[in-house]
Tab-separated table of C-alpha atoms in Angstrom:
chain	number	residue	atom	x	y	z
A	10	UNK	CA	-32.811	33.023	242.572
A	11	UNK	CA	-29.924	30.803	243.840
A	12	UNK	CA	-29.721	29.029	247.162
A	13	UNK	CA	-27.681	30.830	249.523
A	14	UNK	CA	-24.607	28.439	250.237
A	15	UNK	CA	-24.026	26.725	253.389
A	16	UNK	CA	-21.436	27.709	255.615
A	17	UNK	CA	-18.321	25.215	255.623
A	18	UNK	CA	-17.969	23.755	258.861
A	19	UNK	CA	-14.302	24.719	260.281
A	20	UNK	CA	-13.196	21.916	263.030
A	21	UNK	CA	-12.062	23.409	266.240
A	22	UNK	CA	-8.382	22.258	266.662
A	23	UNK	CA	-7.139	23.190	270.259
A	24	UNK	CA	-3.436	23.528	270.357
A	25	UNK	CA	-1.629	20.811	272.738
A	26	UNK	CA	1.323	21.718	275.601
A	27	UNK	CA	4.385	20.066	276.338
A	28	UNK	CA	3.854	16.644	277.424
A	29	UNK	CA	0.373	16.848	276.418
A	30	UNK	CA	-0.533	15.300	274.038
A	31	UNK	CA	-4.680	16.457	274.468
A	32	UNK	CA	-7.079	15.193	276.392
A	33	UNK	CA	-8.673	12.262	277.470
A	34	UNK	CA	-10.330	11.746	274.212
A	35	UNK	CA	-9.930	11.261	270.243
A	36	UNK	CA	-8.516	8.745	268.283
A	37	UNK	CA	-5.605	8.119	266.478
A	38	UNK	CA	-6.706	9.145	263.338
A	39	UNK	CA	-8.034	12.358	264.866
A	40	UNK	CA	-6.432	15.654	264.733
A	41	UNK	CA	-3.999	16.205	267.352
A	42	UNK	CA	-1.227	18.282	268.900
A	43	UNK	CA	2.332	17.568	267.461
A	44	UNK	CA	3.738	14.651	268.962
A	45	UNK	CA	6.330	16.295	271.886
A	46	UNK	CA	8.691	13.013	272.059
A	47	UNK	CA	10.137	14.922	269.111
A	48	UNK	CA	10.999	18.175	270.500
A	49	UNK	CA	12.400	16.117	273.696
A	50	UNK	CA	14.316	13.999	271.347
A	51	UNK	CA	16.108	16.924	270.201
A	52	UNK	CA	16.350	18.161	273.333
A	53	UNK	CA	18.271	15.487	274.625
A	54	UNK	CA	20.119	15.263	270.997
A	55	UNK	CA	21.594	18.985	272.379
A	56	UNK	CA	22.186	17.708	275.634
A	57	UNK	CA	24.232	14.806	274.842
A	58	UNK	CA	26.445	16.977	273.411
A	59	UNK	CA	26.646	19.430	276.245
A	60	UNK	CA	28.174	16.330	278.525
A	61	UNK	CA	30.379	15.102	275.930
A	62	UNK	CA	32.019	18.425	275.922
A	63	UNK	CA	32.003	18.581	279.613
A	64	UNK	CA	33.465	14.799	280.072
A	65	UNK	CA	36.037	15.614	277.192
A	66	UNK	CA	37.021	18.610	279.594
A	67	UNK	CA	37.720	16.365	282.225
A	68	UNK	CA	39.344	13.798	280.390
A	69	UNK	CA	41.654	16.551	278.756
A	70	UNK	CA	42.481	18.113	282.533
A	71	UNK	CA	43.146	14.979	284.265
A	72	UNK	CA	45.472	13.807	281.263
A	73	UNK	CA	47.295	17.006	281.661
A	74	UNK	CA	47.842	16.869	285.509
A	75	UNK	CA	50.752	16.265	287.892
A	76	UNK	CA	48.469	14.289	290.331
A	77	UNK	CA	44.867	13.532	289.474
A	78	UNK	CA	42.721	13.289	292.107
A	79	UNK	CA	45.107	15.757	293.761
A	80	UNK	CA	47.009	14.363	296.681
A	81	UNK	CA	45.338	16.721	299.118
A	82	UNK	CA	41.652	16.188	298.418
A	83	UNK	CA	39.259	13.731	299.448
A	84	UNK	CA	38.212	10.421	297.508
A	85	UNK	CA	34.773	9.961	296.201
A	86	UNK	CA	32.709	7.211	297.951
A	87	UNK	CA	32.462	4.639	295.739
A	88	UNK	CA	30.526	1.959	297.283
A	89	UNK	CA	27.755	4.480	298.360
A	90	UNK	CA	27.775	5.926	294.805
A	91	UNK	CA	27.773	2.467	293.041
A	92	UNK	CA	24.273	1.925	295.152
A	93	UNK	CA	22.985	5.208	294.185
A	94	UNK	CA	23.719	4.096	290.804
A	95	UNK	CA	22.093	0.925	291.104
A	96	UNK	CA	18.880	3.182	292.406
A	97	UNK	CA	18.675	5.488	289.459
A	98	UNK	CA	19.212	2.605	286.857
A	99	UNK	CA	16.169	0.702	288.459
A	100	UNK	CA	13.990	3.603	288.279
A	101	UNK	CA	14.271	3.274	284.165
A	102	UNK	CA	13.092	0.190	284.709
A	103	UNK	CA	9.791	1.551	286.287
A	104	UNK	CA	9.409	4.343	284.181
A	105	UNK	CA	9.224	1.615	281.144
A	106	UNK	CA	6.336	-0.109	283.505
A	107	UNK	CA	4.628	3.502	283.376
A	108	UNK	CA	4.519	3.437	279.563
A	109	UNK	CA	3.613	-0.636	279.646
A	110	UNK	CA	0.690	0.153	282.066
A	111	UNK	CA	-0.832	2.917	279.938
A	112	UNK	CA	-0.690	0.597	276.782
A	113	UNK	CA	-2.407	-1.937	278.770
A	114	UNK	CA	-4.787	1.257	279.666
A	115	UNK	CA	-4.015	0.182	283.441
A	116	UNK	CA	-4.305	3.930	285.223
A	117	UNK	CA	-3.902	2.578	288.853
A	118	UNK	CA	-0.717	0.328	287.097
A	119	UNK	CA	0.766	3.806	285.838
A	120	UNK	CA	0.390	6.006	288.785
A	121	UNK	CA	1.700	3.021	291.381
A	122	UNK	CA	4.849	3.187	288.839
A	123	UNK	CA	4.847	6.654	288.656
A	124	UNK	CA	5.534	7.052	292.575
A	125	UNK	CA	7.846	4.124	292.795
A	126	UNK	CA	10.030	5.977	289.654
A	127	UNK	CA	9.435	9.500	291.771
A	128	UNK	CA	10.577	8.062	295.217
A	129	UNK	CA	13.483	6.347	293.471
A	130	UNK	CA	14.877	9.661	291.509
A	131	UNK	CA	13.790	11.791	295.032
A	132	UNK	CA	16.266	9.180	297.190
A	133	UNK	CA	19.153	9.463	294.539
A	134	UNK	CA	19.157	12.980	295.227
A	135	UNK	CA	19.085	12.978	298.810
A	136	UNK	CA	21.975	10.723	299.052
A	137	UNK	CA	24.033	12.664	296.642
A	138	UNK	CA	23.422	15.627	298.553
A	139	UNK	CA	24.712	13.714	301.427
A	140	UNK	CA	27.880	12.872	299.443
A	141	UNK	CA	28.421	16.325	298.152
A	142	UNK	CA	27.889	17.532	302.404
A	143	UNK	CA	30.206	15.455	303.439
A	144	UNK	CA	32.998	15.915	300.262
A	145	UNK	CA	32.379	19.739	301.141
A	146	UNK	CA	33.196	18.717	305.116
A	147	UNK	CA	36.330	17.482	303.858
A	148	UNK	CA	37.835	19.984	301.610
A	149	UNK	CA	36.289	19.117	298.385
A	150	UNK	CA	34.743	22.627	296.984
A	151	UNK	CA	34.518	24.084	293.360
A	152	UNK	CA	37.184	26.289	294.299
A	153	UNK	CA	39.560	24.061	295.995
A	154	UNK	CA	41.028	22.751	292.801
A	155	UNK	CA	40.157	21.869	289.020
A	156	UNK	CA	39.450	18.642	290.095
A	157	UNK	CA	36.712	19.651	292.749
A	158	UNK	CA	35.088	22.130	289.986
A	159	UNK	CA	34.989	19.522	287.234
A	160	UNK	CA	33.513	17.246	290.101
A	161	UNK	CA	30.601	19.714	290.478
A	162	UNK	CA	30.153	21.164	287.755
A	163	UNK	CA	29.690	17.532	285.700
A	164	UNK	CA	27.692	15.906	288.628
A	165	UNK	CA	26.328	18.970	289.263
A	166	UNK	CA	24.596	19.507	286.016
A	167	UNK	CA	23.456	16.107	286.066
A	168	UNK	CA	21.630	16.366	289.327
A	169	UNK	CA	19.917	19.520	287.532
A	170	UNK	CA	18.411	17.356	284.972
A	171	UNK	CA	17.685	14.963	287.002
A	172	UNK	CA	15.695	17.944	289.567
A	173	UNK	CA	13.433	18.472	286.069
A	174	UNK	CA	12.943	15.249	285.560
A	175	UNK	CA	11.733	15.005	288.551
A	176	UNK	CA	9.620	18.118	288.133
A	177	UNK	CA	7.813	16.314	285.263
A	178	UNK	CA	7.262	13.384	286.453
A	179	UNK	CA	5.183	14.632	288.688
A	180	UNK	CA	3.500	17.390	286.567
A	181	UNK	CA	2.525	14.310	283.818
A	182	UNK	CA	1.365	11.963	286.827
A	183	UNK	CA	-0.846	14.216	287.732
A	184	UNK	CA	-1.984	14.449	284.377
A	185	UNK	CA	-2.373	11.000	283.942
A	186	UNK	CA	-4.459	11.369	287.481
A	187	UNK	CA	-6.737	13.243	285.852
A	188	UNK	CA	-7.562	11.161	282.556
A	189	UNK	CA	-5.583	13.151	279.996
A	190	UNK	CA	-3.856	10.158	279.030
A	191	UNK	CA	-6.552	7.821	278.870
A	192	UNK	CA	-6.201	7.852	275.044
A	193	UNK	CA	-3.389	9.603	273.618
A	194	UNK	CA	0.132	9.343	276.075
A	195	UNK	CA	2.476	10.593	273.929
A	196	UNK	CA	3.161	12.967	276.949
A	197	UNK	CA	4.469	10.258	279.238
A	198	UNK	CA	6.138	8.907	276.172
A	199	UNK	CA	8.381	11.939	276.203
A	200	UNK	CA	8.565	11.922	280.105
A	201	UNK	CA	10.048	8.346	279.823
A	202	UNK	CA	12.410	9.538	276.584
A	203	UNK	CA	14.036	12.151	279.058
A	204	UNK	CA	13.888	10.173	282.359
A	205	UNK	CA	15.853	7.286	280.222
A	206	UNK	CA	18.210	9.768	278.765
A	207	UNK	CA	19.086	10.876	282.793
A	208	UNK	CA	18.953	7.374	283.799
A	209	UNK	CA	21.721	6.032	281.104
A	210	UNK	CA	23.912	9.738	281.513
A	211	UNK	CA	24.596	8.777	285.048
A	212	UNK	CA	26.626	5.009	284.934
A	213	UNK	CA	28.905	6.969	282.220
A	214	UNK	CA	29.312	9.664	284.569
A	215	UNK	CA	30.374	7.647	287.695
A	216	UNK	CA	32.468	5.276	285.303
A	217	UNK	CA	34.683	8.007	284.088
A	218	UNK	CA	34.703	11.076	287.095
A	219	UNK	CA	34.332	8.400	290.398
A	220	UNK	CA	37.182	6.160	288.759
A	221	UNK	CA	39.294	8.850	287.842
């Protein structure tokens, strides 16, 4: 009579989420969700060229123009800009001390980084919404001329990405709160992949629409 044959053993693979990257345990050799700086890599890949067509736009537009800015229309503030600039471009900074912390498997490091990279995108936004109030106080609108609806509609975008990055900063910090990233952060990786990608947009941005 033969021996009844044992039952193969099937591991239990649990399928990661965005800016997962599993939980708090395993090892690098282990089985693991695919790594997501990937996907935002092409992401970004896709976004790069959304921009490039919108700059290119507003290159092409304020080549073919009588007056560019038009005569009639407020100037962008420059000085207040360049600082808000100067913001954004340190908060790359800190998000490359969030990855550097985690390495160094410093938690408290990584969330004190975290909030100083959160506070730092959170105050860019509030003073560009002040710009944009007081551009709109003056006469600057989408509708007031091409040059107003390239304005918003480049800077505009921007400040959209810059909302989600925002958005997942803090969904990943709180992630990273929590332990999931005690082993395997390829999640805040791919946080800081986007964040950078926002961060380096912006100087082009101001360079080429706030020097028009």
């Amino acid at each position: 009579m033969a021996a009844a044959t044992p039952l193969r053993q099937v591991p239990n693979l649990k399928r990661g989420t965005a800016f997962g990257g599993g939980g708090g345990s395993g090892s690098p050799g282990s089985p693991k969700s695919a790594d997501p700086t990937l996907g935002v890599v092409i992401f970004v890949g896709s976004e790069v060229m959304l921009f490039a067509g919108l700059l290119s736009a507003f290159l092409i537009s304020r080549a073919s123009a009588s007056f560019w800015p038009p005569p009639n229309q407020p100037r962008l503030p420059l000085a207040l800009t360049g600082f808000n600039t100067v913001l954004l471009i340190v908060s790359g900074f800190t998000m490359w001390r969030v990855v550097r912390s985690l390495r160094r498997h410093n938690k408290t490091g990584a969330m004190r980084w975290m909030v100083v990279t959160t506070v730092l995108g959170a105050l860019f936004l509030a003073i560009q919404g002040s710009e944009w109030a007081h551009l709109i106080l003056f006469g600057l609108t989408m509708t007031s001329s091409l040059y107003g609806g390239m304005f918003y509609l480049i800077v505009g975008a921007h400040a959209l990405h810059l909302i989600v990055a925002v958005g997942v900063l803090l969904f990943v910090a709180s992630r990273v709160w929590r332990g999931r990233y005690d082993v395997d952060f390829r999640g805040v990786v791919a946080c800081s992949v986007y964040w950078s990608f926002v961060v380096i947009l912006w100087p082009i941005i101001y360079a080429m629409v706030y020097f028009s």
